[in-house]
Coordinates of C-alpha atoms in Angstrom, one line a residue:
Chain N
V11 CA 0.7 -30.8 13.5
T12 CA 0.7 -27.6 11.5
D13 CA 0.0 -23.9 12.2
V14 CA -0.6 -20.7 10.3
G15 CA 1.6 -18.3 12.2
S16 CA 3.7 -15.6 10.5
V17 CA 7.1 -16.6 12.1
K18 CA 8.4 -20.1 11.9
A19 CA 11.9 -20.5 13.3
P20 CA 11.1 -20.2 17.0
L21 CA 8.3 -22.7 16.8
A22 CA 10.4 -25.1 14.7
E23 CA 13.0 -25.0 17.4
T24 CA 10.8 -25.7 20.4
L25 CA 7.7 -27.5 19.2
P26 CA 9.1 -30.9 18.0
G27 CA 10.6 -31.5 21.5
L28 CA 7.2 -31.1 23.0
L29 CA 5.2 -33.4 20.7
P30 CA 4.4 -37.0 21.5
P31 CA 6.5 -39.6 19.5
R32 CA 5.4 -40.1 15.9
V33 CA 3.7 -36.7 15.7
A34 CA 5.5 -34.3 13.3
Y35 CA 5.4 -30.5 13.1
V36 CA 5.3 -28.9 9.7
G37 CA 4.6 -25.2 9.7
S38 CA 2.3 -23.5 7.1
H39 CA 1.9 -19.8 6.2
P40 CA -0.8 -19.0 3.7
M41 CA -0.2 -15.5 2.1
A42 CA -3.8 -14.6 2.0
G43 CA -6.4 -12.7 3.9
S44 CA -6.7 -9.0 4.7
H45 CA -6.4 -6.6 7.7
E46 CA -9.9 -7.6 8.7
R47 CA -10.5 -10.1 11.5
G48 CA -13.4 -12.3 12.4
A49 CA -15.6 -14.9 10.8
E50 CA -17.7 -12.3 9.1
H51 CA -14.9 -11.6 6.7
A52 CA -14.5 -15.3 5.8
R53 CA -14.5 -16.2 2.1
P54 CA -14.8 -19.7 0.6
D55 CA -12.2 -18.8 -2.0
L56 CA -9.7 -17.1 0.3
F57 CA -6.9 -19.5 -0.6
V58 CA -7.6 -20.1 -4.3
G59 CA -4.5 -19.1 -6.2
A60 CA -2.8 -17.9 -3.0
V61 CA 0.8 -18.9 -2.2
C62 CA 1.1 -21.1 0.9
I63 CA 4.6 -21.6 2.4
V64 CA 5.1 -25.0 3.9
A65 CA 8.0 -24.9 6.4
E66 CA 10.1 -28.1 6.3
T67 CA 11.1 -28.7 9.9
V68 CA 14.4 -30.6 10.2
G69 CA 13.6 -34.2 11.0
A70 CA 9.9 -34.1 9.8
P71 CA 9.2 -37.2 7.8
P72 CA 8.6 -36.4 4.0
G73 CA 5.1 -37.9 4.3
A74 CA 4.1 -35.3 6.9
V75 CA 5.3 -32.4 4.6
E76 CA 3.4 -33.9 1.7
R77 CA 0.3 -34.3 3.7
V78 CA 0.3 -30.6 4.8
E79 CA 1.0 -29.6 1.2
G80 CA -1.9 -31.7 0.0
F81 CA -4.2 -30.0 2.5
W82 CA -3.4 -26.5 1.2
R83 CA -3.6 -27.6 -2.4
S84 CA -7.0 -29.0 -1.8
L85 CA -8.1 -25.5 -0.8
G86 CA -6.7 -24.1 -4.1
A87 CA -3.4 -22.8 -2.8
R88 CA 0.0 -23.0 -4.6
T89 CA 2.5 -24.4 -2.1
V90 CA 6.2 -23.6 -1.9
R91 CA 8.7 -25.2 0.5
R92 CA 11.1 -23.2 2.7
D93 CA 13.1 -24.1 5.7
P94 CA 11.9 -22.2 8.8
A95 CA 14.8 -19.7 8.8
A96 CA 14.5 -18.9 5.1
H97 CA 10.7 -18.5 5.6
D98 CA 11.3 -15.9 8.3
R99 CA 13.9 -14.0 6.2
E100 CA 11.8 -13.9 3.1
V101 CA 8.5 -13.1 4.8
A102 CA 10.2 -10.3 6.6
W103 CA 10.8 -8.7 3.2
M104 CA 7.4 -9.5 1.7
S105 CA 5.1 -8.9 4.6
H106 CA 6.6 -7.9 7.9
V107 CA 8.7 -4.9 6.7
P108 CA 5.9 -3.6 4.5
H109 CA 3.7 -3.6 7.6
A110 CA 6.3 -1.9 9.7
V111 CA 6.8 0.8 7.1
A112 CA 3.1 1.3 6.6
F113 CA 2.6 1.6 10.4
A114 CA 5.5 4.1 10.6
F115 CA 4.0 6.2 7.8
A116 CA 0.5 6.1 9.4
R117 CA 2.0 7.2 12.8
A118 CA 3.9 10.1 11.2
L119 CA 0.6 11.1 9.6
G120 CA -0.5 12.2 13.0
E121 CA 1.5 15.3 12.4
A122 CA -0.1 16.2 9.0
P123 CA -2.4 19.2 8.9
E124 CA -5.9 18.0 10.0
G125 CA -7.4 18.9 6.6
A126 CA -5.1 16.6 4.7
R127 CA -7.1 13.6 5.8
E128 CA -10.0 14.9 3.7
L129 CA -7.9 14.2 0.6
A130 CA -7.5 10.5 0.9
G131 CA -7.6 8.8 -2.5
P132 CA -7.3 5.2 -3.7
G133 CA -3.5 5.2 -3.7
F134 CA -3.4 6.3 0.0
R135 CA -5.9 3.7 1.0
D136 CA -4.1 0.8 -0.7
F137 CA -0.7 1.9 0.7
T138 CA -2.0 2.2 4.3
R139 CA -4.4 -0.8 4.3
I140 CA -2.0 -3.1 6.0
A141 CA -1.5 -0.5 8.8
R142 CA -5.1 -1.1 9.7
S143 CA -4.2 -4.5 10.9
D144 CA -4.5 -5.4 14.5
P145 CA -1.8 -3.6 16.6
E146 CA -1.4 -6.4 19.2
L147 CA -1.1 -9.2 16.7
W148 CA 1.4 -7.2 14.6
A149 CA 3.5 -6.0 17.6
E150 CA 3.9 -9.7 18.4
I151 CA 4.8 -10.8 14.9
L152 CA 7.3 -8.0 14.4
I153 CA 9.0 -8.7 17.7
A154 CA 9.1 -12.4 17.1
N155 CA 10.8 -11.9 13.8
G156 CA 12.9 -8.9 15.0
K157 CA 16.2 -10.4 13.8
A158 CA 15.1 -10.9 10.2
V159 CA 13.2 -7.6 10.1
A160 CA 16.0 -5.3 11.4
G161 CA 18.2 -5.5 8.3
P162 CA 15.5 -4.8 5.7
I163 CA 14.1 -1.9 7.7
A164 CA 17.6 -0.3 7.8
R165 CA 17.8 -0.8 4.0
V166 CA 14.5 0.9 3.4
A167 CA 15.6 3.8 5.7
E168 CA 18.8 4.2 3.6
R169 CA 16.8 4.1 0.3
L170 CA 14.4 6.7 1.6
A171 CA 17.2 9.0 2.8
E172 CA 18.9 8.6 -0.7
L173 CA 15.6 9.5 -2.4
A174 CA 15.1 12.5 -0.1
R175 CA 18.6 13.8 -0.9
T176 CA 18.0 13.4 -4.6
L177 CA 14.7 15.3 -4.4
E178 CA 16.2 18.0 -2.3
A179 CA 19.0 18.5 -4.9
G180 CA 16.3 18.6 -7.6
D181 CA 18.3 15.9 -9.5
A182 CA 15.6 14.7 -12.0
D183 CA 17.9 12.2 -13.8
T184 CA 18.9 10.4 -10.6
A185 CA 15.3 10.5 -9.4
V186 CA 14.0 8.8 -12.6
R187 CA 16.8 6.2 -12.2
L188 CA 15.9 5.4 -8.6
L189 CA 12.2 5.2 -9.2
G190 CA 12.8 3.1 -12.3
E191 CA 14.9 0.6 -10.3
A192 CA 12.1 0.4 -7.7
R193 CA 9.6 -0.4 -10.4
A194 CA 11.9 -3.0 -12.0
S195 CA 12.2 -4.7 -8.7
L196 CA 8.4 -5.1 -8.5
D197 CA 8.1 -6.2 -12.1
R198 CA 10.5 -9.0 -11.3
A199 CA 8.2 -10.0 -8.4
D200 CA 5.2 -10.0 -10.8
D201 CA 7.1 -12.3 -13.2
I202 CA 7.8 -14.8 -10.5
S203 CA 4.6 -14.6 -8.6
P204 CA 1.7 -13.2 -10.7
D205 CA -1.2 -11.8 -8.7
P206 CA -4.0 -14.4 -8.7
G207 CA -6.7 -11.8 -7.9
A208 CA -5.4 -9.1 -10.2
K209 CA -8.5 -9.0 -12.3
T210 CA -10.9 -8.6 -9.5
R211 CA -8.8 -6.6 -7.0
K212 CA -7.4 -4.0 -9.4
S213 CA -10.7 -2.8 -10.6
G214 CA -13.5 -4.2 -8.6
R215 CA -16.0 -2.0 -10.3
K216 CA -14.9 -2.9 -13.8
A217 CA -15.0 -6.6 -12.9
R218 CA -18.5 -6.1 -11.6
E219 CA -19.7 -4.3 -14.7
E220 CA -18.3 -7.0 -16.9
T221 CA -20.1 -9.6 -14.8
E222 CA -23.3 -7.6 -15.1
N223 CA -22.9 -7.4 -18.9
N224 CA -22.3 -11.1 -19.1
A225 CA -25.1 -12.0 -16.8
Chain D
V17 CA -8.4 27.5 -17.5
T18 CA -7.9 24.5 -15.2
D19 CA -5.5 21.5 -15.1
V20 CA -5.2 18.2 -13.3
G21 CA -1.6 18.3 -12.2
S22 CA -0.4 17.1 -8.8
V23 CA 1.4 20.2 -7.7
K24 CA -0.3 23.6 -7.7
A25 CA 1.7 26.5 -6.2
P26 CA 4.3 26.9 -9.0
L27 CA 1.5 27.0 -11.6
A28 CA -0.6 29.3 -9.6
E29 CA 2.4 31.7 -9.4
T30 CA 3.3 31.7 -13.1
L31 CA 0.2 30.9 -15.1
P32 CA -2.1 33.9 -14.3
G33 CA 0.5 36.3 -15.7
L34 CA 0.6 34.5 -19.0
L35 CA -3.1 34.3 -19.6
P36 CA -5.0 36.8 -21.7
P37 CA -7.2 39.3 -19.9
R38 CA -10.5 38.0 -18.4
V39 CA -9.2 34.4 -18.5
A40 CA -8.8 32.9 -15.0
Y41 CA -6.8 30.0 -13.8
V42 CA -8.3 27.7 -11.2
G43 CA -6.4 24.4 -10.6
S44 CA -8.0 21.0 -10.1
H45 CA -6.7 17.8 -8.7
P46 CA -9.0 14.8 -8.7
M47 CA -7.8 12.1 -6.2
A48 CA -8.7 9.2 -8.4
G49 CA -7.1 6.8 -10.9
S50 CA -4.5 4.1 -10.5
H51 CA -0.9 3.4 -11.4
E52 CA -2.1 2.4 -14.9
R53 CA -1.8 4.8 -17.8
G54 CA -3.5 5.0 -21.1
A55 CA -7.0 5.2 -22.5
E56 CA -7.4 1.4 -22.2
H57 CA -7.7 1.9 -18.4
A58 CA -10.4 4.5 -18.7
R59 CA -13.6 4.1 -16.7
P60 CA -16.8 6.0 -17.0
D61 CA -17.2 6.1 -13.2
L62 CA -13.6 7.1 -12.4
F63 CA -14.6 10.3 -10.5
V64 CA -17.8 9.1 -8.9
G65 CA -17.4 9.6 -5.1
A66 CA -13.8 10.7 -5.5
V67 CA -12.5 13.9 -3.9
C68 CA -11.4 16.6 -6.2
I69 CA -9.4 19.5 -4.8
V70 CA -10.1 22.9 -6.4
A71 CA -7.2 25.3 -5.9
E72 CA -8.4 28.8 -5.4
T73 CA -5.8 31.0 -7.1
V74 CA -5.5 34.4 -5.6
G75 CA -7.4 36.9 -7.7
A76 CA -9.5 34.3 -9.6
P77 CA -13.1 35.5 -9.7
P78 CA -15.5 33.4 -7.6
G79 CA -17.5 32.5 -10.7
A80 CA -14.5 30.8 -12.2
V81 CA -14.0 28.7 -9.1
E82 CA -17.7 27.7 -9.0
R83 CA -17.6 26.8 -12.7
V84 CA -14.7 24.5 -12.2
E85 CA -16.4 22.9 -9.1
G86 CA -19.5 22.4 -11.1
F87 CA -17.6 20.6 -13.8
W88 CA -16.2 18.1 -11.3
R89 CA -19.5 17.6 -9.5
S90 CA -21.2 16.9 -12.8
L91 CA -18.7 13.9 -13.0
G92 CA -19.8 12.7 -9.6
A93 CA -16.8 14.1 -7.6
R94 CA -16.9 15.7 -4.2
T95 CA -15.0 19.0 -4.4
V96 CA -13.0 20.6 -1.6
R97 CA -11.3 24.0 -1.9
R98 CA -7.7 24.7 -0.9
D99 CA -5.3 27.5 -1.7
P100 CA -2.5 26.3 -3.9
A101 CA 0.1 26.2 -1.1
A102 CA -2.2 24.3 1.3
H103 CA -3.0 21.9 -1.6
D104 CA 0.7 21.1 -2.0
R105 CA 1.4 20.6 1.7
E106 CA -1.6 18.3 2.2
V107 CA -1.2 16.3 -1.0
A108 CA 2.4 15.8 0.0
W109 CA 1.2 13.8 3.0
M110 CA -1.7 12.0 1.3
S111 CA -0.1 11.1 -2.0
H112 CA 3.5 12.2 -2.7
V113 CA 5.1 10.9 0.5
P114 CA 3.3 7.5 0.3
H115 CA 4.6 7.2 -3.3
A116 CA 8.2 8.1 -2.2
V117 CA 8.1 5.6 0.6
A118 CA 6.6 2.9 -1.6
F119 CA 9.3 3.5 -4.2
A120 CA 12.0 3.5 -1.5
F121 CA 10.7 0.1 -0.2
A122 CA 10.5 -1.3 -3.7
R123 CA 14.1 -0.3 -4.4
A124 CA 15.4 -1.8 -1.2
L125 CA 13.6 -5.0 -2.2
G126 CA 16.3 -5.4 -4.9
E127 CA 18.4 -6.7 -2.0
A128 CA 15.9 -9.3 -0.8
P129 CA 16.8 -13.0 -1.4
E130 CA 15.5 -13.8 -4.9
G131 CA 13.1 -16.5 -3.6
A132 CA 11.3 -13.9 -1.5
R133 CA 9.5 -12.5 -4.5
E134 CA 7.7 -15.9 -4.9
L135 CA 5.9 -15.1 -1.6
A136 CA 4.0 -12.0 -2.7
G137 CA 0.6 -11.8 -1.1
P138 CA -2.3 -9.3 -1.3
G139 CA -0.8 -7.0 1.5
F140 CA 2.5 -6.7 -0.4
R141 CA 0.6 -6.0 -3.7
D142 CA -1.6 -3.2 -2.2
F143 CA 1.3 -1.6 -0.4
T144 CA 3.6 -1.5 -3.5
R145 CA 0.9 -0.7 -6.1
I146 CA 1.7 3.0 -6.1
A147 CA 5.4 2.2 -6.7
R148 CA 4.3 0.7 -10.1
S149 CA 3.5 4.2 -11.2
D150 CA 5.4 5.9 -14.0
P151 CA 9.0 6.7 -12.8
E152 CA 9.4 9.8 -15.1
L153 CA 6.0 11.3 -14.1
W154 CA 6.6 10.7 -10.4
A155 CA 10.2 12.0 -10.4
E156 CA 8.8 15.2 -11.9
I157 CA 6.0 15.4 -9.3
L158 CA 8.2 14.7 -6.3
I159 CA 10.8 17.2 -7.4
A160 CA 8.2 19.9 -8.2
N161 CA 6.8 19.5 -4.6
G162 CA 10.2 18.9 -3.0
K163 CA 9.7 21.6 -0.4
A164 CA 6.5 20.2 0.9
V165 CA 7.7 16.6 0.7
A166 CA 10.9 16.9 2.6
G167 CA 9.5 17.4 6.1
P168 CA 7.0 14.5 6.0
I169 CA 9.7 12.1 4.6
A170 CA 11.9 13.1 7.5
R171 CA 9.1 12.4 9.9
V172 CA 8.4 9.0 8.4
A173 CA 12.1 8.2 8.7
E174 CA 12.1 9.1 12.4
R175 CA 9.0 7.0 13.1
L176 CA 10.5 4.1 11.3
A177 CA 13.7 4.4 13.3
E178 CA 11.7 4.6 16.5
L179 CA 9.8 1.4 15.6
A180 CA 13.0 -0.4 14.6
R181 CA 14.6 0.5 18.0
T182 CA 11.5 -0.7 19.8
L183 CA 11.4 -4.0 18.0
E184 CA 15.2 -4.5 18.6
A185 CA 14.6 -4.0 22.3
G186 CA 11.8 -6.5 22.2
D187 CA 9.6 -3.9 23.9
A188 CA 6.1 -5.3 23.2
D189 CA 4.2 -2.7 25.2
T190 CA 5.7 0.2 23.3
A191 CA 5.3 -1.6 20.0
V192 CA 1.6 -2.1 20.7
R193 CA 1.3 1.6 21.6
L194 CA 3.1 2.8 18.4
L195 CA 1.1 0.6 16.1
G196 CA -2.1 1.6 17.9
E197 CA -1.3 5.3 17.3
A198 CA -0.7 4.5 13.7
R199 CA -4.0 2.8 13.3
A200 CA -5.9 5.6 15.2
S201 CA -4.4 8.1 12.7
L202 CA -5.9 6.1 9.8
D203 CA -9.3 5.7 11.6
R204 CA -9.4 9.5 11.8
A205 CA -8.9 9.7 8.0
D206 CA -11.7 7.2 7.4
D207 CA -14.1 9.3 9.6
I208 CA -13.3 12.4 7.6
S209 CA -13.1 10.9 4.2
P210 CA -14.8 7.5 3.9
D211 CA -13.7 5.3 1.0
P212 CA -16.3 5.6 -1.8
G213 CA -15.1 2.4 -3.4
A214 CA -14.7 0.4 -0.2
K215 CA -17.2 -2.2 -1.1
T216 CA -15.9 -3.0 -4.6
R217 CA -12.2 -2.5 -3.9
K218 CA -11.8 -4.3 -0.6
S219 CA -13.2 -7.5 -1.9
G220 CA -13.6 -7.6 -5.6
R221 CA -14.5 -11.2 -5.7
K222 CA -17.1 -10.9 -3.0
A223 CA -18.7 -8.0 -4.8
R224 CA -18.7 -10.0 -8.0
E225 CA -20.3 -13.0 -6.3
E226 CA -23.0 -10.8 -4.8
T227 CA -23.7 -9.3 -8.2
E228 CA -23.9 -12.8 -9.7
N229 CA -26.3 -13.9 -7.0
N230 CA -28.5 -10.8 -7.6
A231 CA -28.4 -11.1 -11.4

């Protein structure tokens, strides 16, 4: 048995006791998809090049883990193994906290001057895209992983306060250092996990033009 | 004279006094481009469908404003007029604060478990893209617009703290309401300012496939 939920530890604790003998539970979590829901947004290549985390439940036979990995690889995904608690901690940083922060920003935007919304550009749209996700689904995910999410949210709040103080003081040297550290942290993520869709996603139009020229 | 800087009020205050007689200053700010720099990322259609704010400096003759608007329209942009102070307030919400928040998140990410970076998915990449912008340029922009940026950053911090408390309390109903309000705020932005590149940017691969099928 596998699943594609965003939080693993609670399931890994309860599910094995509920399964019939000789049926193993191994969680999966493909890092793919968008804020869109429904079959009309399906894509045959959704998992090609995507990372899929396979959660090794304690006591699951190695054969079951390999079978689940094989399934995701057959769809083109790159699998990585994590124990369920590590999955929840790491996904908090890479998915849940970004969603929480994007939702918090979008809600604050309710207080912006009405005319501001007319000025949305591509940076705004990319930054807020994940806050267009389904509110009920995401409330559930964020609460289910509340323990792992709380610490990182507090860290982001501290970093934001630090940046705000620096800007208020007009301290350009410190501001450059803080933003430089932020960027270095992302560069490290790129080194470890290069974006499989970089070419098409970064410049959809350009990619299309190139295709047109080649066609 | 025009410019494409991200902050308008300081320039609108100083520049007109420095210009020769009969030369007017009218600021421009096209909401287009990406975190990339350099001529190798140039695109002939960069401004097609993009919003370009034209800052009406006090005392600039109407003809000068229209001439600047005409220039941007000839590149395919949709122009909107703002006075320089309104520009700075509104762009703080739509561009500067998102950058500050994305930078703060990326810097906090320095404390994530090293393995987390291996799990980057498309949501993470879109959310953090603007934090890959040039640190020196952005330190300058954020400090130059420090006054307009401070309030919205404080509001985002409050909204984030509110969400964190709700998640900690496991209050699902309130969480759904908060996230729903966030999403409604974005839906309003979409109504006012639809994404000109939605088709190509949202699903670069899909767009490319369609092109291939049509070619």
